[in-house]
């Protein structure tokens, strides 16, 4: 099926966030049920997976069913994946056995980070991508779609708007250290969220005008104090990423932010909760989304051209 080349609708920018990307499905459900046309989608990491499925023709209802099926599958229950969730849990009120167990898991994870190319290996990510996406080429999708990966050598974002859909999304969602690097056309690539967690700037450069960005990253606030050097280092990275993401969101005409901050990025068993959070965040924003599609007055267009209106 060829793309429709729609000229009317919102341009969706779907950000990364691991399992929290399931909230994108809830967002799409509300937009779909509300009759909001989508003109194009560009995504990074988890946003590439959700956006790619929708652009390939899956309805939000079908996507929801796929998420529920995935959440109960062997992929979401993978022991290595669950250990990532367990290792980050707050153990202040846990038993001694729980604390010893977490220490063991953290030691195993540290060895995996130091000794191998990735914690999870490539099979998990490939199976996950294949589960959600058809074997298709991006340029043949019904809806214009692009996704972003990060070039390991240059550090620059790499935008895929043609070529094999699964390969592009696999590169876009290759979580650093957790997934192996992906080679595409001789370039080694990692998760698009590294260079461009919410690719609004990429959307603007592609001429998209009515941008609705969906941010599923966690909030920066934490009531804990890091007590290990590695925790402090990782916390600094979280803060840095948060502020970079806030800058990227300034390029959007409207931002939708589901309340998903307490869900670990690797908790793919929380699919139903995450989709509901996406729906809850989008319902009150629906009229604002519709307002973006109303024709602008000539005077407002002049003000925007002169830089006096956003």
PDB file of C-alpha atoms in Angstrom, residues 18-234:
ATOM      1  CA  UNK A  18      11.482   2.186  26.778  1.00  0.00           C
ATOM      2  CA  UNK A  19       8.369   0.443  28.085  1.00  0.00           C
ATOM      3  CA  UNK A  20       6.865   3.837  28.858  1.00  0.00           C
ATOM      4  CA  UNK A  21       6.451   4.132  25.085  1.00  0.00           C
ATOM      5  CA  UNK A  22       3.343   1.960  25.463  1.00  0.00           C
ATOM      6  CA  UNK A  23       1.679   5.204  26.578  1.00  0.00           C
ATOM      7  CA  UNK A  24       1.934   6.345  22.942  1.00  0.00           C
ATOM      8  CA  UNK A  25      -0.690   3.737  22.093  1.00  0.00           C
ATOM      9  CA  UNK A  26      -3.112   5.354  24.540  1.00  0.00           C
ATOM     10  CA  UNK A  27      -2.422   8.752  22.981  1.00  0.00           C
ATOM     11  CA  UNK A  28      -3.109   7.376  19.513  1.00  0.00           C
ATOM     12  CA  UNK A  29      -6.343   5.758  20.740  1.00  0.00           C
ATOM     13  CA  UNK A  30      -7.770   9.088  21.907  1.00  0.00           C
ATOM     14  CA  UNK A  31      -6.685  10.952  18.767  1.00  0.00           C
ATOM     15  CA  UNK A  32      -8.174   8.201  16.594  1.00  0.00           C
ATOM     16  CA  UNK A  33     -11.470   8.090  18.494  1.00  0.00           C
ATOM     17  CA  UNK A  34     -11.592  11.901  18.456  1.00  0.00           C
ATOM     18  CA  UNK A  35     -11.310  12.004  14.685  1.00  0.00           C
ATOM     19  CA  UNK A  36      -7.982  13.850  14.672  1.00  0.00           C
ATOM     20  CA  UNK A  37      -6.161  13.237  11.373  1.00  0.00           C
ATOM     21  CA  UNK A  38      -2.457  12.413  11.562  1.00  0.00           C
ATOM     22  CA  UNK A  39      -0.381  13.691   8.651  1.00  0.00           C
ATOM     23  CA  UNK A  40       2.975  12.191   9.593  1.00  0.00           C
ATOM     24  CA  UNK A  41       4.910  10.566  12.425  1.00  0.00           C
ATOM     25  CA  UNK A  42       8.537  10.802  13.453  1.00  0.00           C
ATOM     26  CA  UNK A  43       9.767   8.851  16.456  1.00  0.00           C
ATOM     27  CA  UNK A  44      12.813   7.963  18.489  1.00  0.00           C
ATOM     28  CA  UNK A  45      13.383   4.655  20.266  1.00  0.00           C
ATOM     29  CA  UNK A  46      10.060   3.510  21.767  1.00  0.00           C
ATOM     30  CA  UNK A  47       8.378   6.288  19.812  1.00  0.00           C
ATOM     31  CA  UNK A  48       9.769   4.795  16.619  1.00  0.00           C
ATOM     32  CA  UNK A  49       8.231   1.429  17.477  1.00  0.00           C
ATOM     33  CA  UNK A  50       4.772   2.837  18.254  1.00  0.00           C
ATOM     34  CA  UNK A  51       4.881   5.304  15.383  1.00  0.00           C
ATOM     35  CA  UNK A  52       6.066   2.680  12.935  1.00  0.00           C
ATOM     36  CA  UNK A  53       3.205   0.350  13.843  1.00  0.00           C
ATOM     37  CA  UNK A  54       0.607   3.092  13.389  1.00  0.00           C
ATOM     38  CA  UNK A  55       2.164   4.307  10.137  1.00  0.00           C
ATOM     39  CA  UNK A  56       2.137   0.725   8.859  1.00  0.00           C
ATOM     40  CA  UNK A  57      -1.636   0.639   9.170  1.00  0.00           C
ATOM     41  CA  UNK A  58      -2.275  -0.909  12.584  1.00  0.00           C
ATOM     42  CA  UNK A  59      -5.295   0.691  14.222  1.00  0.00           C
ATOM     43  CA  UNK A  60      -4.957   1.776  17.862  1.00  0.00           C
ATOM     44  CA  UNK A  61      -7.298  -1.060  18.858  1.00  0.00           C
ATOM     45  CA  UNK A  62      -5.022  -3.559  17.147  1.00  0.00           C
ATOM     46  CA  UNK A  63      -1.961  -1.936  18.718  1.00  0.00           C
ATOM     47  CA  UNK A  64      -3.591  -2.143  22.138  1.00  0.00           C
ATOM     48  CA  UNK A  65      -4.232  -5.853  21.672  1.00  0.00           C
ATOM     49  CA  UNK A  66      -0.610  -6.352  20.623  1.00  0.00           C
ATOM     50  CA  UNK A  67       0.658  -4.527  23.730  1.00  0.00           C
ATOM     51  CA  UNK A  68      -1.490  -6.678  26.028  1.00  0.00           C
ATOM     52  CA  UNK A  69      -0.280  -9.829  24.277  1.00  0.00           C
ATOM     53  CA  UNK A  70       3.341  -8.679  24.501  1.00  0.00           C
ATOM     54  CA  UNK A  71       3.022  -7.772  28.199  1.00  0.00           C
ATOM     55  CA  UNK A  72       2.124 -11.385  28.954  1.00  0.00           C
ATOM     56  CA  UNK A  73       4.699 -12.924  26.640  1.00  0.00           C
ATOM     57  CA  UNK A  74       8.070 -14.522  27.359  1.00  0.00           C
ATOM     58  CA  UNK A  75       9.718 -11.375  26.001  1.00  0.00           C
ATOM     59  CA  UNK A  76       8.279  -9.053  28.653  1.00  0.00           C
ATOM     60  CA  UNK A  77       9.001 -11.673  31.337  1.00  0.00           C
ATOM     61  CA  UNK A  78      12.599 -12.242  30.284  1.00  0.00           C
ATOM     62  CA  UNK A  79      14.737 -12.855  33.389  1.00  0.00           C
ATOM     63  CA  UNK A  80      17.459 -10.416  32.335  1.00  0.00           C
ATOM     64  CA  UNK A  81      14.876  -7.735  31.626  1.00  0.00           C
ATOM     65  CA  UNK A  82      13.160  -8.226  34.965  1.00  0.00           C
ATOM     66  CA  UNK A  83      16.534  -8.021  36.713  1.00  0.00           C
ATOM     67  CA  UNK A  84      16.956  -4.514  35.316  1.00  0.00           C
ATOM     68  CA  UNK A  85      13.687  -3.521  36.978  1.00  0.00           C
ATOM     69  CA  UNK A  86      14.540  -5.269  40.253  1.00  0.00           C
ATOM     70  CA  UNK A  87      17.982  -3.715  40.496  1.00  0.00           C
ATOM     71  CA  UNK A  88      16.560  -0.196  40.569  1.00  0.00           C
ATOM     72  CA  UNK A  89      13.861  -0.740  43.186  1.00  0.00           C
ATOM     73  CA  UNK A  90      14.070   1.218  46.412  1.00  0.00           C
ATOM     74  CA  UNK A  91      15.118  -1.210  49.109  1.00  0.00           C
ATOM     75  CA  UNK A  92      14.741   0.977  52.207  1.00  0.00           C
ATOM     76  CA  UNK A  93      11.830  -1.091  53.551  1.00  0.00           C
ATOM     77  CA  UNK A  94      12.863  -4.463  52.117  1.00  0.00           C
ATOM     78  CA  UNK A  95      13.950  -7.572  53.972  1.00  0.00           C
ATOM     79  CA  UNK A  96      17.575  -8.639  54.218  1.00  0.00           C
ATOM     80  CA  UNK A  97      16.905 -11.383  51.653  1.00  0.00           C
ATOM     81  CA  UNK A  98      15.561  -8.797  49.182  1.00  0.00           C
ATOM     82  CA  UNK A  99      18.575  -6.559  49.705  1.00  0.00           C
ATOM     83  CA  UNK A 100      21.025  -9.422  49.205  1.00  0.00           C
ATOM     84  CA  UNK A 101      19.122 -10.445  46.085  1.00  0.00           C
ATOM     85  CA  UNK A 102      19.320  -6.928  44.661  1.00  0.00           C
ATOM     86  CA  UNK A 103      23.033  -6.773  45.428  1.00  0.00           C
ATOM     87  CA  UNK A 104      23.546 -10.028  43.528  1.00  0.00           C
ATOM     88  CA  UNK A 105      21.578  -8.712  40.546  1.00  0.00           C
ATOM     89  CA  UNK A 106      23.480  -5.423  40.556  1.00  0.00           C
ATOM     90  CA  UNK A 107      26.795  -7.312  40.600  1.00  0.00           C
ATOM     91  CA  UNK A 108      25.654  -9.469  37.679  1.00  0.00           C
ATOM     92  CA  UNK A 109      24.548  -6.399  35.723  1.00  0.00           C
ATOM     93  CA  UNK A 110      27.861  -4.666  36.369  1.00  0.00           C
ATOM     94  CA  UNK A 111      29.746  -7.700  35.054  1.00  0.00           C
ATOM     95  CA  UNK A 112      27.505  -7.734  31.981  1.00  0.00           C
ATOM     96  CA  UNK A 113      28.191  -4.063  31.301  1.00  0.00           C
ATOM     97  CA  UNK A 114      31.945  -4.489  31.716  1.00  0.00           C
ATOM     98  CA  UNK A 115      32.510  -7.867  30.068  1.00  0.00           C
ATOM     99  CA  UNK A 116      30.203  -7.992  27.029  1.00  0.00           C
ATOM    100  CA  UNK A 117      28.920  -5.840  24.156  1.00  0.00           C
ATOM    101  CA  UNK A 118      25.389  -5.696  25.611  1.00  0.00           C
ATOM    102  CA  UNK A 119      23.333  -6.947  28.537  1.00  0.00           C
ATOM    103  CA  UNK A 120      20.365  -8.345  26.619  1.00  0.00           C
ATOM    104  CA  UNK A 121      21.876  -9.343  23.291  1.00  0.00           C
ATOM    105  CA  UNK A 122      20.299  -8.722  19.916  1.00  0.00           C
ATOM    106  CA  UNK A 123      17.682 -11.473  19.809  1.00  0.00           C
ATOM    107  CA  UNK A 124      15.366  -9.877  22.377  1.00  0.00           C
ATOM    108  CA  UNK A 125      15.216  -6.570  20.521  1.00  0.00           C
ATOM    109  CA  UNK A 126      14.857  -8.195  17.106  1.00  0.00           C
ATOM    110  CA  UNK A 127      11.998 -10.412  18.312  1.00  0.00           C
ATOM    111  CA  UNK A 128      10.285  -7.414  19.912  1.00  0.00           C
ATOM    112  CA  UNK A 129      10.515  -5.329  16.745  1.00  0.00           C
ATOM    113  CA  UNK A 130       9.279  -8.241  14.621  1.00  0.00           C
ATOM    114  CA  UNK A 131       6.360  -8.753  17.032  1.00  0.00           C
ATOM    115  CA  UNK A 132       5.003  -5.242  16.531  1.00  0.00           C
ATOM    116  CA  UNK A 133       6.043  -4.335  12.992  1.00  0.00           C
ATOM    117  CA  UNK A 134       5.413  -5.863   9.568  1.00  0.00           C
ATOM    118  CA  UNK A 135       8.217  -6.689   7.164  1.00  0.00           C
ATOM    119  CA  UNK A 136       7.818  -3.556   5.036  1.00  0.00           C
ATOM    120  CA  UNK A 137       9.726  -0.633   3.609  1.00  0.00           C
ATOM    121  CA  UNK A 138       9.233   2.818   5.110  1.00  0.00           C
ATOM    122  CA  UNK A 139       8.547   4.454   1.744  1.00  0.00           C
ATOM    123  CA  UNK A 140       5.677   2.012   1.129  1.00  0.00           C
ATOM    124  CA  UNK A 141       3.824   2.695   4.387  1.00  0.00           C
ATOM    125  CA  UNK A 142       0.323   4.204   4.218  1.00  0.00           C
ATOM    126  CA  UNK A 143       1.425   7.147   6.394  1.00  0.00           C
ATOM    127  CA  UNK A 144       4.641   9.191   6.076  1.00  0.00           C
ATOM    128  CA  UNK A 145       7.013   7.974   8.778  1.00  0.00           C
ATOM    129  CA  UNK A 146      10.574   8.574   9.897  1.00  0.00           C
ATOM    130  CA  UNK A 147      12.633   7.494  12.869  1.00  0.00           C
ATOM    131  CA  UNK A 148      15.887   8.644  14.408  1.00  0.00           C
ATOM    132  CA  UNK A 149      18.995   6.706  15.444  1.00  0.00           C
ATOM    133  CA  UNK A 150      22.367   7.961  16.719  1.00  0.00           C
ATOM    134  CA  UNK A 151      25.638   7.526  14.822  1.00  0.00           C
ATOM    135  CA  UNK A 152      28.193   6.120  17.272  1.00  0.00           C
ATOM    136  CA  UNK A 153      31.158   7.735  15.492  1.00  0.00           C
ATOM    137  CA  UNK A 154      29.852  11.236  14.747  1.00  0.00           C
ATOM    138  CA  UNK A 155      27.265  11.488  17.511  1.00  0.00           C
ATOM    139  CA  UNK A 156      24.836  12.933  14.983  1.00  0.00           C
ATOM    140  CA  UNK A 157      21.185  11.912  14.653  1.00  0.00           C
ATOM    141  CA  UNK A 158      20.479   9.738  11.618  1.00  0.00           C
ATOM    142  CA  UNK A 159      16.977  10.016  10.152  1.00  0.00           C
ATOM    143  CA  UNK A 160      15.453   7.042   8.339  1.00  0.00           C
ATOM    144  CA  UNK A 161      12.599   7.863   5.979  1.00  0.00           C
ATOM    145  CA  UNK A 162      13.108   4.961   3.589  1.00  0.00           C
ATOM    146  CA  UNK A 163      14.467   1.437   3.655  1.00  0.00           C
ATOM    147  CA  UNK A 164      13.471  -1.602   5.753  1.00  0.00           C
ATOM    148  CA  UNK A 165      11.143  -0.542   8.564  1.00  0.00           C
ATOM    149  CA  UNK A 166      12.253  -3.183  11.046  1.00  0.00           C
ATOM    150  CA  UNK A 167      15.949  -2.449  10.577  1.00  0.00           C
ATOM    151  CA  UNK A 168      15.440   1.294  11.049  1.00  0.00           C
ATOM    152  CA  UNK A 169      13.376   0.849  14.209  1.00  0.00           C
ATOM    153  CA  UNK A 170      15.832  -1.728  15.554  1.00  0.00           C
ATOM    154  CA  UNK A 171      18.617   0.857  15.246  1.00  0.00           C
ATOM    155  CA  UNK A 172      16.442   3.601  16.721  1.00  0.00           C
ATOM    156  CA  UNK A 173      15.652   1.477  19.794  1.00  0.00           C
ATOM    157  CA  UNK A 174      19.102  -0.024  20.472  1.00  0.00           C
ATOM    158  CA  UNK A 175      19.360   1.037  24.125  1.00  0.00           C
ATOM    159  CA  UNK A 176      23.042   1.804  24.903  1.00  0.00           C
ATOM    160  CA  UNK A 177      24.700  -1.052  26.754  1.00  0.00           C
ATOM    161  CA  UNK A 178      21.471  -3.039  26.870  1.00  0.00           C
ATOM    162  CA  UNK A 179      21.188  -3.755  23.137  1.00  0.00           C
ATOM    163  CA  UNK A 180      24.057  -4.291  20.694  1.00  0.00           C
ATOM    164  CA  UNK A 181      24.906  -1.629  18.153  1.00  0.00           C
ATOM    165  CA  UNK A 182      23.170  -1.951  14.781  1.00  0.00           C
ATOM    166  CA  UNK A 183      25.033  -1.628  11.486  1.00  0.00           C
ATOM    167  CA  UNK A 184      23.078   0.045   8.699  1.00  0.00           C
ATOM    168  CA  UNK A 185      24.861   0.836   5.463  1.00  0.00           C
ATOM    169  CA  UNK A 186      28.270   0.682   7.136  1.00  0.00           C
ATOM    170  CA  UNK A 187      27.292   3.015   9.978  1.00  0.00           C
ATOM    171  CA  UNK A 188      27.177   1.782  13.564  1.00  0.00           C
ATOM    172  CA  UNK A 189      24.066   3.097  15.261  1.00  0.00           C
ATOM    173  CA  UNK A 190      22.495   3.196  18.712  1.00  0.00           C
ATOM    174  CA  UNK A 191      19.273   4.419  20.288  1.00  0.00           C
ATOM    175  CA  UNK A 192      17.918   7.602  18.703  1.00  0.00           C
ATOM    176  CA  UNK A 193      17.074   8.949  22.136  1.00  0.00           C
ATOM    177  CA  UNK A 194      20.776   9.515  22.824  1.00  0.00           C
ATOM    178  CA  UNK A 195      21.038  12.323  20.278  1.00  0.00           C
ATOM    179  CA  UNK A 196      17.389  13.250  19.996  1.00  0.00           C
ATOM    180  CA  UNK A 197      15.056  11.915  22.690  1.00  0.00           C
ATOM    181  CA  UNK A 198      12.132  13.904  21.278  1.00  0.00           C
ATOM    182  CA  UNK A 199      12.944  14.662  17.609  1.00  0.00           C
ATOM    183  CA  UNK A 200      11.008  17.906  17.238  1.00  0.00           C
ATOM    184  CA  UNK A 201      13.934  19.677  15.559  1.00  0.00           C
ATOM    185  CA  UNK A 202      14.119  16.881  12.985  1.00  0.00           C
ATOM    186  CA  UNK A 203      10.400  17.335  12.352  1.00  0.00           C
ATOM    187  CA  UNK A 204      10.816  21.083  11.816  1.00  0.00           C
ATOM    188  CA  UNK A 205      13.668  20.529   9.385  1.00  0.00           C
ATOM    189  CA  UNK A 206      11.408  18.192   7.426  1.00  0.00           C
ATOM    190  CA  UNK A 207       8.839  20.962   7.062  1.00  0.00           C
ATOM    191  CA  UNK A 208       6.328  19.749   9.627  1.00  0.00           C
ATOM    192  CA  UNK A 209       4.242  22.626  10.947  1.00  0.00           C
ATOM    193  CA  UNK A 210       1.573  21.425  13.390  1.00  0.00           C
ATOM    194  CA  UNK A 211       3.719  19.388  15.730  1.00  0.00           C
ATOM    195  CA  UNK A 212       2.219  17.485  18.639  1.00  0.00           C
ATOM    196  CA  UNK A 213       5.037  16.010  20.724  1.00  0.00           C
ATOM    197  CA  UNK A 214       4.483  13.178  23.187  1.00  0.00           C
ATOM    198  CA  UNK A 215       7.034  12.955  25.996  1.00  0.00           C
ATOM    199  CA  UNK A 216       7.119   9.671  27.929  1.00  0.00           C
ATOM    200  CA  UNK A 217      10.396  10.240  29.737  1.00  0.00           C
ATOM    201  CA  UNK A 218      10.383  10.224  33.528  1.00  0.00           C
ATOM    202  CA  UNK A 219      10.364  13.436  35.549  1.00  0.00           C
ATOM    203  CA  UNK A 220      13.705  14.672  36.852  1.00  0.00           C
ATOM    204  CA  UNK A 221      12.674  14.865  40.521  1.00  0.00           C
ATOM    205  CA  UNK A 222      14.033  12.246  42.903  1.00  0.00           C
ATOM    206  CA  UNK A 223      13.689  12.177  46.679  1.00  0.00           C
ATOM    207  CA  UNK A 224      16.648   9.844  47.096  1.00  0.00           C
ATOM    208  CA  UNK A 225      20.334  10.631  47.545  1.00  0.00           C
ATOM    209  CA  UNK A 226      22.808   8.495  45.552  1.00  0.00           C
ATOM    210  CA  UNK A 227      25.091   6.572  47.897  1.00  0.00           C
ATOM    211  CA  UNK A 228      27.322   4.978  45.258  1.00  0.00           C
ATOM    212  CA  UNK A 229      29.641   6.610  42.732  1.00  0.00           C
ATOM    213  CA  UNK A 230      27.919   4.886  39.802  1.00  0.00           C
ATOM    214  CA  UNK A 231      24.502   6.020  41.025  1.00  0.00           C
ATOM    215  CA  UNK A 232      25.730   9.620  41.225  1.00  0.00           C
ATOM    216  CA  UNK A 233      27.170   9.405  37.721  1.00  0.00           C
ATOM    217  CA  UNK A 234      23.937   7.962  36.309  1.00  0.00           C
TER     218      UNK A 234
END
